[in-house]
């Protein structure tokens, strides 16, 4: 992903005020405050914001919008009441829509020299609010979207030989959701997806990165140039060592894949014992499914277990059906072509991921208008009751840095295990002054957010 140099950057300062924030604009208009605000009433714009408020694709194209409005303190939501107040909340104070290496360097230098909290934002597909911060300077890298396919790769890395051109079609390791930024938090946090059983984590397929570091230096990181930085960028924590402008990944030959959808619900019975027996049956065979190369997302709620997609990359429908026998499924179907290879790992991801079967995410719904005290109480329930029960059930497990609880005790071990001391050393080398900040990443134990989740301060 490469940017075209020479285009002007937009640096905006937003000030709290009425419904529309005053802005100091650069050479072109790109942002007018929090999503849903406008200086004057515009019925069409309001209708568009209301209709698309939950549309992820629409949201990620906005310079400062967030997919998870909880971390914005739910400010400036669509409303039928024009007199309702709209405050800045946890939106960044400055936003740079970066379109070149120079724009990124200027933003880093400005934040470092003015002691500003610096946030890196790509697609904002972040479950724990890392792409926002009260009072921050935000560098938005979403404009870096160019894709270049090479027929040969001669640089260093875990892969040598020819690469697969776009024609014939190829496979690239990505996440399951289309709003995931491959060169952003996905690879820098490790990255899992439907092809993980075949090729490992997304970080395992990285060959090189172009990076702007905390001191504003542009450099290449691969297995020969700046190898420590290269290793850390492969799963060692997002937005921690530099801002990635481009990344080079392996591709894989296109081939077959099959999938099924499984639903266990209370259509025929409300007997909870029967339901949980079905859930136990699914998890009983988890190791069998993983060893067979299957990958599944599952959602567990009251009297409902929904498994979709249940993917067998490199499998036919018949092969998929044979693995899942005996079954109650009426049909299976092809989703996309996959391939087969043996994962080679030299990344910073937690080693326990290699032998993991289940990765569970627990969520608690938080109503709009919840007070700060209520949010603290819910976070305590999530961390010290629900998550604690999972840690007790799997004492030798691990957590995924992009989707795990950043407030859990000993997050360093849960996210990286024995890799953490090396990652901390690399962080101190490349960002000794803490220019970058992303919660629960190497080195951030030296910092704390105070005053009701607002000010970021160095611990004393």
PDB file of C-alpha atoms in Angstrom, residues 167-443:
ATOM      1  CA  UNK A 167      -4.030 -13.033 -12.606  1.00  0.00           C
ATOM      2  CA  UNK A 168      -4.345 -15.928 -11.969  1.00  0.00           C
ATOM      3  CA  UNK A 169      -6.246 -15.138  -8.752  1.00  0.00           C
ATOM      4  CA  UNK A 170      -4.472 -15.415  -5.417  1.00  0.00           C
ATOM      5  CA  UNK A 171      -5.285 -15.591  -1.734  1.00  0.00           C
ATOM      6  CA  UNK A 172      -4.120 -13.020   0.811  1.00  0.00           C
ATOM      7  CA  UNK A 173      -4.403 -13.521   4.556  1.00  0.00           C
ATOM      8  CA  UNK A 174      -7.027 -11.135   5.946  1.00  0.00           C
ATOM      9  CA  UNK A 175      -9.564 -10.934   8.730  1.00  0.00           C
ATOM     10  CA  UNK A 176     -13.142 -12.110   8.455  1.00  0.00           C
ATOM     11  CA  UNK A 177     -14.697  -8.617   8.376  1.00  0.00           C
ATOM     12  CA  UNK A 178     -14.250  -6.331   5.318  1.00  0.00           C
ATOM     13  CA  UNK A 179     -13.469  -3.294   7.500  1.00  0.00           C
ATOM     14  CA  UNK A 180     -10.300  -4.866   8.932  1.00  0.00           C
ATOM     15  CA  UNK A 181      -7.119  -3.018   7.893  1.00  0.00           C
ATOM     16  CA  UNK A 182      -4.563  -5.674   6.966  1.00  0.00           C
ATOM     17  CA  UNK A 183      -1.441  -3.477   7.293  1.00  0.00           C
ATOM     18  CA  UNK A 184      -2.706  -1.840  10.482  1.00  0.00           C
ATOM     19  CA  UNK A 185      -3.812  -3.438  13.728  1.00  0.00           C
ATOM     20  CA  UNK A 186      -4.442  -6.812  12.098  1.00  0.00           C
ATOM     21  CA  UNK A 187      -0.830  -7.693  11.289  1.00  0.00           C
ATOM     22  CA  UNK A 188       0.589  -5.620  14.152  1.00  0.00           C
ATOM     23  CA  UNK A 189      -1.615  -7.496  16.610  1.00  0.00           C
ATOM     24  CA  UNK A 190      -0.970 -10.896  15.034  1.00  0.00           C
ATOM     25  CA  UNK A 191      -4.114 -11.262  12.948  1.00  0.00           C
ATOM     26  CA  UNK A 192      -6.408 -14.261  12.665  1.00  0.00           C
ATOM     27  CA  UNK A 193      -8.853 -15.133   9.898  1.00  0.00           C
ATOM     28  CA  UNK A 194     -10.521 -18.001   8.015  1.00  0.00           C
ATOM     29  CA  UNK A 195      -7.191 -19.141   6.531  1.00  0.00           C
ATOM     30  CA  UNK A 196      -5.354 -19.240   9.868  1.00  0.00           C
ATOM     31  CA  UNK A 197      -5.567 -23.064  10.186  1.00  0.00           C
ATOM     32  CA  UNK A 198      -3.651 -23.341   6.898  1.00  0.00           C
ATOM     33  CA  UNK A 199      -1.203 -20.440   6.943  1.00  0.00           C
ATOM     34  CA  UNK A 200      -0.990 -19.326  10.566  1.00  0.00           C
ATOM     35  CA  UNK A 201      -1.464 -15.730  11.660  1.00  0.00           C
ATOM     36  CA  UNK A 202      -1.426 -12.770   9.277  1.00  0.00           C
ATOM     37  CA  UNK A 203       1.854 -11.711  10.917  1.00  0.00           C
ATOM     38  CA  UNK A 204       3.411 -14.970   9.703  1.00  0.00           C
ATOM     39  CA  UNK A 205       2.938 -13.856   6.087  1.00  0.00           C
ATOM     40  CA  UNK A 206       4.582 -10.416   6.393  1.00  0.00           C
ATOM     41  CA  UNK A 207       7.808  -9.840   4.450  1.00  0.00           C
ATOM     42  CA  UNK A 208       8.552  -6.128   4.916  1.00  0.00           C
ATOM     43  CA  UNK A 209       7.228  -2.834   6.280  1.00  0.00           C
ATOM     44  CA  UNK A 210       7.850   0.816   5.383  1.00  0.00           C
ATOM     45  CA  UNK A 211       7.651   2.784   8.625  1.00  0.00           C
ATOM     46  CA  UNK A 212       7.903   6.298  10.046  1.00  0.00           C
ATOM     47  CA  UNK A 213       9.380   6.036  13.539  1.00  0.00           C
ATOM     48  CA  UNK A 214       8.827   8.114  16.678  1.00  0.00           C
ATOM     49  CA  UNK A 215      11.690  10.463  15.748  1.00  0.00           C
ATOM     50  CA  UNK A 216      10.203  11.047  12.273  1.00  0.00           C
ATOM     51  CA  UNK A 217      12.651   8.815  10.399  1.00  0.00           C
ATOM     52  CA  UNK A 218      11.439   6.843   7.376  1.00  0.00           C
ATOM     53  CA  UNK A 219      12.929   3.373   7.030  1.00  0.00           C
ATOM     54  CA  UNK A 220      12.395  -0.171   5.781  1.00  0.00           C
ATOM     55  CA  UNK A 221      12.016  -3.058   8.227  1.00  0.00           C
ATOM     56  CA  UNK A 222      12.506  -6.663   7.140  1.00  0.00           C
ATOM     57  CA  UNK A 223      14.535  -9.675   8.250  1.00  0.00           C
ATOM     58  CA  UNK A 224      17.791  -7.977   7.181  1.00  0.00           C
ATOM     59  CA  UNK A 225      17.131  -4.253   7.666  1.00  0.00           C
ATOM     60  CA  UNK A 226      16.092  -3.296  11.204  1.00  0.00           C
ATOM     61  CA  UNK A 227      15.170  -6.911  12.002  1.00  0.00           C
ATOM     62  CA  UNK A 228      14.175  -6.172  15.601  1.00  0.00           C
ATOM     63  CA  UNK A 229      11.617  -3.596  14.466  1.00  0.00           C
ATOM     64  CA  UNK A 230      10.389  -5.994  11.778  1.00  0.00           C
ATOM     65  CA  UNK A 231       9.851  -8.731  14.352  1.00  0.00           C
ATOM     66  CA  UNK A 232       7.970  -6.401  16.714  1.00  0.00           C
ATOM     67  CA  UNK A 233       5.667  -5.172  13.940  1.00  0.00           C
ATOM     68  CA  UNK A 234       4.625  -8.775  13.302  1.00  0.00           C
ATOM     69  CA  UNK A 235       2.214  -9.107  16.200  1.00  0.00           C
ATOM     70  CA  UNK A 236       4.039  -7.116  18.875  1.00  0.00           C
ATOM     71  CA  UNK A 237       1.289  -4.557  19.366  1.00  0.00           C
ATOM     72  CA  UNK A 238      -0.429  -1.965  17.134  1.00  0.00           C
ATOM     73  CA  UNK A 239       0.601   1.704  17.051  1.00  0.00           C
ATOM     74  CA  UNK A 240       3.592   1.059  19.283  1.00  0.00           C
ATOM     75  CA  UNK A 241       6.841   1.205  17.301  1.00  0.00           C
ATOM     76  CA  UNK A 242       6.063   3.452  14.334  1.00  0.00           C
ATOM     77  CA  UNK A 243       3.412   4.220  11.730  1.00  0.00           C
ATOM     78  CA  UNK A 244       3.313   1.691   8.902  1.00  0.00           C
ATOM     79  CA  UNK A 245       2.917   3.272   5.454  1.00  0.00           C
ATOM     80  CA  UNK A 246       3.113   0.054   3.447  1.00  0.00           C
ATOM     81  CA  UNK A 247       3.542  -3.658   3.997  1.00  0.00           C
ATOM     82  CA  UNK A 248       4.534  -6.584   1.793  1.00  0.00           C
ATOM     83  CA  UNK A 249       2.809  -9.939   2.298  1.00  0.00           C
ATOM     84  CA  UNK A 250       3.039 -13.401   0.799  1.00  0.00           C
ATOM     85  CA  UNK A 251       0.171 -14.564  -1.396  1.00  0.00           C
ATOM     86  CA  UNK A 252      -1.033 -18.120  -1.910  1.00  0.00           C
ATOM     87  CA  UNK A 253      -2.508 -20.044  -4.863  1.00  0.00           C
ATOM     88  CA  UNK A 254      -6.257 -20.076  -5.202  1.00  0.00           C
ATOM     89  CA  UNK A 255      -8.012 -23.380  -4.500  1.00  0.00           C
ATOM     90  CA  UNK A 256     -11.211 -24.752  -3.007  1.00  0.00           C
ATOM     91  CA  UNK A 257     -13.030 -24.226   0.300  1.00  0.00           C
ATOM     92  CA  UNK A 258     -16.338 -25.269   1.822  1.00  0.00           C
ATOM     93  CA  UNK A 259     -18.540 -23.937   4.596  1.00  0.00           C
ATOM     94  CA  UNK A 260     -21.571 -24.733   6.711  1.00  0.00           C
ATOM     95  CA  UNK A 261     -23.792 -22.725   9.051  1.00  0.00           C
ATOM     96  CA  UNK A 262     -24.904 -24.294  12.339  1.00  0.00           C
ATOM     97  CA  UNK A 263     -27.730 -23.082  14.587  1.00  0.00           C
ATOM     98  CA  UNK A 264     -28.646 -24.584  17.951  1.00  0.00           C
ATOM     99  CA  UNK A 265     -31.633 -22.775  19.425  1.00  0.00           C
ATOM    100  CA  UNK A 266     -34.850 -23.193  21.410  1.00  0.00           C
ATOM    101  CA  UNK A 267     -37.249 -23.673  18.505  1.00  0.00           C
ATOM    102  CA  UNK A 268     -38.399 -27.087  19.768  1.00  0.00           C
ATOM    103  CA  UNK A 269     -37.599 -26.856  23.478  1.00  0.00           C
ATOM    104  CA  UNK A 270     -36.796 -24.364  26.228  1.00  0.00           C
ATOM    105  CA  UNK A 271     -34.989 -26.987  28.273  1.00  0.00           C
ATOM    106  CA  UNK A 272     -31.693 -25.334  29.233  1.00  0.00           C
ATOM    107  CA  UNK A 273     -30.106 -28.676  30.090  1.00  0.00           C
ATOM    108  CA  UNK A 274     -30.742 -29.923  26.554  1.00  0.00           C
ATOM    109  CA  UNK A 275     -29.368 -26.700  25.079  1.00  0.00           C
ATOM    110  CA  UNK A 276     -26.145 -26.792  27.103  1.00  0.00           C
ATOM    111  CA  UNK A 277     -25.646 -30.422  26.168  1.00  0.00           C
ATOM    112  CA  UNK A 278     -25.599 -29.249  22.543  1.00  0.00           C
ATOM    113  CA  UNK A 279     -23.062 -26.535  23.396  1.00  0.00           C
ATOM    114  CA  UNK A 280     -20.866 -29.072  25.185  1.00  0.00           C
ATOM    115  CA  UNK A 281     -21.050 -31.383  22.169  1.00  0.00           C
ATOM    116  CA  UNK A 282     -19.784 -28.600  19.897  1.00  0.00           C
ATOM    117  CA  UNK A 283     -16.841 -27.788  22.157  1.00  0.00           C
ATOM    118  CA  UNK A 284     -16.101 -31.465  22.789  1.00  0.00           C
ATOM    119  CA  UNK A 285     -14.998 -31.769  19.174  1.00  0.00           C
ATOM    120  CA  UNK A 286     -13.145 -28.437  18.980  1.00  0.00           C
ATOM    121  CA  UNK A 287      -9.720 -30.058  18.829  1.00  0.00           C
ATOM    122  CA  UNK A 288     -10.938 -32.427  16.114  1.00  0.00           C
ATOM    123  CA  UNK A 289     -12.239 -29.505  14.041  1.00  0.00           C
ATOM    124  CA  UNK A 290      -9.030 -27.487  14.408  1.00  0.00           C
ATOM    125  CA  UNK A 291      -6.780 -30.462  13.668  1.00  0.00           C
ATOM    126  CA  UNK A 292      -8.800 -30.988  10.492  1.00  0.00           C
ATOM    127  CA  UNK A 293      -8.079 -27.395   9.415  1.00  0.00           C
ATOM    128  CA  UNK A 294     -11.519 -25.921  10.119  1.00  0.00           C
ATOM    129  CA  UNK A 295     -12.180 -22.365  11.299  1.00  0.00           C
ATOM    130  CA  UNK A 296     -15.409 -21.092  12.843  1.00  0.00           C
ATOM    131  CA  UNK A 297     -16.974 -18.026  14.395  1.00  0.00           C
ATOM    132  CA  UNK A 298     -19.597 -18.821  17.014  1.00  0.00           C
ATOM    133  CA  UNK A 299     -22.010 -16.636  18.990  1.00  0.00           C
ATOM    134  CA  UNK A 300     -23.394 -17.942  22.274  1.00  0.00           C
ATOM    135  CA  UNK A 301     -26.410 -16.294  23.897  1.00  0.00           C
ATOM    136  CA  UNK A 302     -29.406 -17.395  25.946  1.00  0.00           C
ATOM    137  CA  UNK A 303     -30.675 -20.651  24.390  1.00  0.00           C
ATOM    138  CA  UNK A 304     -28.860 -19.894  21.130  1.00  0.00           C
ATOM    139  CA  UNK A 305     -25.581 -21.079  19.594  1.00  0.00           C
ATOM    140  CA  UNK A 306     -24.919 -19.708  16.113  1.00  0.00           C
ATOM    141  CA  UNK A 307     -21.851 -20.978  14.226  1.00  0.00           C
ATOM    142  CA  UNK A 308     -21.082 -19.072  11.020  1.00  0.00           C
ATOM    143  CA  UNK A 309     -18.958 -19.193   9.058  1.00  0.00           C
ATOM    144  CA  UNK A 310     -17.759 -22.735   9.735  1.00  0.00           C
ATOM    145  CA  UNK A 311     -15.035 -22.836   7.087  1.00  0.00           C
ATOM    146  CA  UNK A 312     -12.913 -25.650   5.719  1.00  0.00           C
ATOM    147  CA  UNK A 313     -10.206 -24.018   3.600  1.00  0.00           C
ATOM    148  CA  UNK A 314      -8.806 -26.512   1.115  1.00  0.00           C
ATOM    149  CA  UNK A 315     -11.821 -28.802   1.619  1.00  0.00           C
ATOM    150  CA  UNK A 316     -14.633 -29.905  -0.691  1.00  0.00           C
ATOM    151  CA  UNK A 317     -18.253 -30.105   0.449  1.00  0.00           C
ATOM    152  CA  UNK A 318     -17.912 -33.875   0.761  1.00  0.00           C
ATOM    153  CA  UNK A 319     -14.731 -33.583   2.834  1.00  0.00           C
ATOM    154  CA  UNK A 320     -16.357 -30.981   5.064  1.00  0.00           C
ATOM    155  CA  UNK A 321     -19.412 -33.172   5.559  1.00  0.00           C
ATOM    156  CA  UNK A 322     -17.273 -36.186   6.437  1.00  0.00           C
ATOM    157  CA  UNK A 323     -15.503 -34.245   9.199  1.00  0.00           C
ATOM    158  CA  UNK A 324     -18.803 -33.109  10.715  1.00  0.00           C
ATOM    159  CA  UNK A 325     -20.635 -36.465  10.589  1.00  0.00           C
ATOM    160  CA  UNK A 326     -23.021 -37.369  12.050  1.00  0.00           C
ATOM    161  CA  UNK A 327     -24.787 -34.152  11.171  1.00  0.00           C
ATOM    162  CA  UNK A 328     -28.222 -32.606  10.992  1.00  0.00           C
ATOM    163  CA  UNK A 329     -27.268 -30.300   8.129  1.00  0.00           C
ATOM    164  CA  UNK A 330     -29.299 -30.264   4.943  1.00  0.00           C
ATOM    165  CA  UNK A 331     -26.573 -28.852   2.698  1.00  0.00           C
ATOM    166  CA  UNK A 332     -23.079 -27.409   2.468  1.00  0.00           C
ATOM    167  CA  UNK A 333     -21.801 -24.901  -0.070  1.00  0.00           C
ATOM    168  CA  UNK A 334     -18.639 -23.406  -1.518  1.00  0.00           C
ATOM    169  CA  UNK A 335     -17.607 -19.933  -0.353  1.00  0.00           C
ATOM    170  CA  UNK A 336     -14.227 -19.252  -1.964  1.00  0.00           C
ATOM    171  CA  UNK A 337     -11.104 -21.007  -3.138  1.00  0.00           C
ATOM    172  CA  UNK A 338      -8.339 -21.441  -0.605  1.00  0.00           C
ATOM    173  CA  UNK A 339      -5.081 -23.385  -0.628  1.00  0.00           C
ATOM    174  CA  UNK A 340      -2.717 -25.338   1.540  1.00  0.00           C
ATOM    175  CA  UNK A 341       0.690 -24.663   3.029  1.00  0.00           C
ATOM    176  CA  UNK A 342       2.617 -25.208   6.250  1.00  0.00           C
ATOM    177  CA  UNK A 343       2.758 -22.075   8.443  1.00  0.00           C
ATOM    178  CA  UNK A 344       6.249 -20.820   9.246  1.00  0.00           C
ATOM    179  CA  UNK A 345       6.340 -18.572  12.303  1.00  0.00           C
ATOM    180  CA  UNK A 346       8.961 -16.038  13.295  1.00  0.00           C
ATOM    181  CA  UNK A 347       6.581 -13.373  14.565  1.00  0.00           C
ATOM    182  CA  UNK A 348       6.010 -11.749  17.946  1.00  0.00           C
ATOM    183  CA  UNK A 349       2.563 -13.287  18.452  1.00  0.00           C
ATOM    184  CA  UNK A 350       1.942 -15.276  21.617  1.00  0.00           C
ATOM    185  CA  UNK A 351       3.354 -18.809  21.101  1.00  0.00           C
ATOM    186  CA  UNK A 352       0.295 -20.340  22.792  1.00  0.00           C
ATOM    187  CA  UNK A 353      -1.824 -19.308  19.818  1.00  0.00           C
ATOM    188  CA  UNK A 354      -0.194 -22.145  17.863  1.00  0.00           C
ATOM    189  CA  UNK A 355      -1.907 -24.782  19.996  1.00  0.00           C
ATOM    190  CA  UNK A 356      -5.137 -22.956  20.831  1.00  0.00           C
ATOM    191  CA  UNK A 357      -8.563 -24.276  19.952  1.00  0.00           C
ATOM    192  CA  UNK A 358     -11.138 -21.766  21.206  1.00  0.00           C
ATOM    193  CA  UNK A 359     -10.932 -17.983  21.334  1.00  0.00           C
ATOM    194  CA  UNK A 360     -13.907 -16.504  23.211  1.00  0.00           C
ATOM    195  CA  UNK A 361     -15.006 -12.870  23.442  1.00  0.00           C
ATOM    196  CA  UNK A 362     -17.362 -11.825  26.254  1.00  0.00           C
ATOM    197  CA  UNK A 363     -19.392  -8.633  25.862  1.00  0.00           C
ATOM    198  CA  UNK A 364     -21.696  -6.633  28.123  1.00  0.00           C
ATOM    199  CA  UNK A 365     -24.316  -4.300  26.597  1.00  0.00           C
ATOM    200  CA  UNK A 366     -24.071  -0.722  27.869  1.00  0.00           C
ATOM    201  CA  UNK A 367     -27.154   1.508  27.392  1.00  0.00           C
ATOM    202  CA  UNK A 368     -26.706   4.999  25.970  1.00  0.00           C
ATOM    203  CA  UNK A 369     -26.620   7.531  28.785  1.00  0.00           C
ATOM    204  CA  UNK A 370     -24.866   5.245  31.252  1.00  0.00           C
ATOM    205  CA  UNK A 371     -22.977   7.234  33.890  1.00  0.00           C
ATOM    206  CA  UNK A 372     -19.221   7.001  34.435  1.00  0.00           C
ATOM    207  CA  UNK A 373     -19.778   5.179  37.756  1.00  0.00           C
ATOM    208  CA  UNK A 374     -22.044   2.647  36.050  1.00  0.00           C
ATOM    209  CA  UNK A 375     -19.462   2.087  33.309  1.00  0.00           C
ATOM    210  CA  UNK A 376     -16.783   1.475  35.925  1.00  0.00           C
ATOM    211  CA  UNK A 377     -19.042  -1.061  37.623  1.00  0.00           C
ATOM    212  CA  UNK A 378     -19.728  -2.880  34.343  1.00  0.00           C
ATOM    213  CA  UNK A 379     -16.013  -2.936  33.525  1.00  0.00           C
ATOM    214  CA  UNK A 380     -15.359  -4.451  36.939  1.00  0.00           C
ATOM    215  CA  UNK A 381     -17.940  -7.175  36.239  1.00  0.00           C
ATOM    216  CA  UNK A 382     -16.395  -7.861  32.845  1.00  0.00           C
ATOM    217  CA  UNK A 383     -12.778  -7.982  34.064  1.00  0.00           C
ATOM    218  CA  UNK A 384     -13.033  -9.403  37.557  1.00  0.00           C
ATOM    219  CA  UNK A 385     -16.017 -11.738  37.258  1.00  0.00           C
ATOM    220  CA  UNK A 386     -16.665 -12.866  33.690  1.00  0.00           C
ATOM    221  CA  UNK A 387     -13.128 -12.650  32.323  1.00  0.00           C
ATOM    222  CA  UNK A 388     -11.713 -13.963  35.601  1.00  0.00           C
ATOM    223  CA  UNK A 389     -13.861 -17.081  35.241  1.00  0.00           C
ATOM    224  CA  UNK A 390     -12.469 -17.647  31.751  1.00  0.00           C
ATOM    225  CA  UNK A 391      -8.894 -17.180  32.964  1.00  0.00           C
ATOM    226  CA  UNK A 392      -9.535 -19.708  35.710  1.00  0.00           C
ATOM    227  CA  UNK A 393     -11.043 -22.185  33.244  1.00  0.00           C
ATOM    228  CA  UNK A 394      -8.037 -21.817  30.918  1.00  0.00           C
ATOM    229  CA  UNK A 395      -5.015 -21.034  33.119  1.00  0.00           C
ATOM    230  CA  UNK A 396      -2.584 -21.975  30.355  1.00  0.00           C
ATOM    231  CA  UNK A 397      -4.356 -20.007  27.652  1.00  0.00           C
ATOM    232  CA  UNK A 398      -3.663 -16.576  26.188  1.00  0.00           C
ATOM    233  CA  UNK A 399      -5.514 -13.486  24.974  1.00  0.00           C
ATOM    234  CA  UNK A 400      -5.600 -11.685  21.629  1.00  0.00           C
ATOM    235  CA  UNK A 401      -4.231  -8.161  21.840  1.00  0.00           C
ATOM    236  CA  UNK A 402      -6.730  -6.742  19.313  1.00  0.00           C
ATOM    237  CA  UNK A 403      -9.810  -8.122  21.061  1.00  0.00           C
ATOM    238  CA  UNK A 404      -8.790  -8.899  24.645  1.00  0.00           C
ATOM    239  CA  UNK A 405      -9.524  -7.056  27.865  1.00  0.00           C
ATOM    240  CA  UNK A 406      -6.854  -4.325  28.284  1.00  0.00           C
ATOM    241  CA  UNK A 407      -7.699  -4.031  31.988  1.00  0.00           C
ATOM    242  CA  UNK A 408      -7.050  -7.663  32.894  1.00  0.00           C
ATOM    243  CA  UNK A 409      -4.250  -8.223  35.409  1.00  0.00           C
ATOM    244  CA  UNK A 410      -0.930  -9.279  33.920  1.00  0.00           C
ATOM    245  CA  UNK A 411      -2.042  -8.387  30.390  1.00  0.00           C
ATOM    246  CA  UNK A 412       1.606  -8.511  29.328  1.00  0.00           C
ATOM    247  CA  UNK A 413       1.709 -12.279  29.835  1.00  0.00           C
ATOM    248  CA  UNK A 414      -1.796 -12.898  28.504  1.00  0.00           C
ATOM    249  CA  UNK A 415      -1.078 -11.026  25.256  1.00  0.00           C
ATOM    250  CA  UNK A 416       2.558 -12.010  24.599  1.00  0.00           C
ATOM    251  CA  UNK A 417       3.853 -14.490  27.168  1.00  0.00           C
ATOM    252  CA  UNK A 418       7.614 -14.986  27.086  1.00  0.00           C
ATOM    253  CA  UNK A 419       7.928 -12.591  24.121  1.00  0.00           C
ATOM    254  CA  UNK A 420       7.056  -9.553  26.244  1.00  0.00           C
ATOM    255  CA  UNK A 421      10.495  -8.688  27.709  1.00  0.00           C
ATOM    256  CA  UNK A 422      11.991  -8.574  24.214  1.00  0.00           C
ATOM    257  CA  UNK A 423       9.100  -6.447  22.931  1.00  0.00           C
ATOM    258  CA  UNK A 424       9.505  -4.011  25.830  1.00  0.00           C
ATOM    259  CA  UNK A 425      13.210  -3.682  25.048  1.00  0.00           C
ATOM    260  CA  UNK A 426      12.437  -2.962  21.378  1.00  0.00           C
ATOM    261  CA  UNK A 427       9.785  -0.411  22.325  1.00  0.00           C
ATOM    262  CA  UNK A 428      12.238   1.411  24.585  1.00  0.00           C
ATOM    263  CA  UNK A 429      14.778   1.457  21.757  1.00  0.00           C
ATOM    264  CA  UNK A 430      12.473   2.811  19.035  1.00  0.00           C
ATOM    265  CA  UNK A 431      10.190   5.013  21.155  1.00  0.00           C
ATOM    266  CA  UNK A 432      12.026   5.822  24.410  1.00  0.00           C
ATOM    267  CA  UNK A 433       9.896   8.902  25.139  1.00  0.00           C
ATOM    268  CA  UNK A 434       6.495   7.293  24.630  1.00  0.00           C
ATOM    269  CA  UNK A 435       5.422   9.267  21.561  1.00  0.00           C
ATOM    270  CA  UNK A 436       2.960   6.524  20.581  1.00  0.00           C
ATOM    271  CA  UNK A 437       0.227   5.317  22.920  1.00  0.00           C
ATOM    272  CA  UNK A 438      -2.210   2.434  22.508  1.00  0.00           C
ATOM    273  CA  UNK A 439      -3.675   0.924  25.652  1.00  0.00           C
ATOM    274  CA  UNK A 440      -2.189  -2.367  26.890  1.00  0.00           C
ATOM    275  CA  UNK A 441       0.752  -2.457  24.481  1.00  0.00           C
ATOM    276  CA  UNK A 442       4.449  -2.802  25.387  1.00  0.00           C
ATOM    277  CA  UNK A 443       5.687   0.085  27.519  1.00  0.00           C
TER     278      UNK A 443
END
